[in-house]
Steps between C-alpha positions, in 0.01 A plus 500: 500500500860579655633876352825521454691910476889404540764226491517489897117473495513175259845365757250517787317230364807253430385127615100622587242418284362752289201407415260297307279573204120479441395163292501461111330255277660353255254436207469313197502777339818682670722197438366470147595874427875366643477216253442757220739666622775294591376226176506268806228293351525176682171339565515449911462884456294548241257235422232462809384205337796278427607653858208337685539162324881468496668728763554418862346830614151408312570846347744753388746641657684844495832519312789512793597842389130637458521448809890680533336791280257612780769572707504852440171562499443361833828668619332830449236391747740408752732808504521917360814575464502932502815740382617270265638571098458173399398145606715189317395085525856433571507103550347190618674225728424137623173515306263216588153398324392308771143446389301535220205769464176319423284724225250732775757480778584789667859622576626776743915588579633503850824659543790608738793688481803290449763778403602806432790687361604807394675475175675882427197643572261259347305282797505091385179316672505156526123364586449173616159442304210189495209510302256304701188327344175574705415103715858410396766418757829488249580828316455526112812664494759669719844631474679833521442779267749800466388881402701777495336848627654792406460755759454844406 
């Protein structure tokens, strides 16, 4: 896990990768607990059954953004951030679901550090992100994410 203390510590890092998170399943049941809670019901999601007999995958797949919604959790694997009042999801750019996630895949984050700014005091991080599925050569997903940190 990369630590981060100060502003200049995160700039030292601008166009290097940062790092890469351990793997996480995605379940039937974690994409039907997005379905309740998103009321995303559609059956390529949902229904296993239907999904084997009807869908191209033989199964279901992840919504895109159950997929987007792990993001921060394996952010936190990649990176702690240390002196800072607050941490903000600021944006997302030139989001791409590349791939679906098959039901009992397992996803991980690779990222790098594509900018960095200091805004008055507040440092803007732009990461260049991909959520790669494990045996898969295209990316479920990839784009830039923004966060603000607010340094103490």
């Amino acid at each position: 896990m990369l630590i981060v203390n100060s502003y200049d510590e995160f700039a030292s890092h601008l166009g290097k990768e940062l790092g890469c998170s351990d793997w996480l399943t995605i379940d039937q049941e974690r994409i039907n607990l997005f379905a309740d809670a998103t009321l995303d019901h559609q059956w390529i999601h949902v229904d296993p059954e239907r999904a084997k007999e009807e869908s191209p995958y033989k199964s279901t797949i992840a919504h895109g953004y159950l997929t987007l919604s792990v993001l921060p959790y394996l952010w936190a694997q990649i990176i702690q951030v240390n002196n800072i009042k607050m941490l903000v999801n600021y944006g997302m750019d030139k989001m791409r679901f590349g791939q679906p996630v098959v039901t009992g895949s397992r996803v991980r984050m690779r990222t790098r550090l594509h900018n960095i700014q200091n805004l008055r005091g507040i440092c803007k991080v732009e990461i260049d992100f991909k959520i790669e599925i494990e045996g898969v050569r295209k990316p479920a997903l990839e784009g830039i994410s923004s966060f603000l940190y607010y340094f103490i």
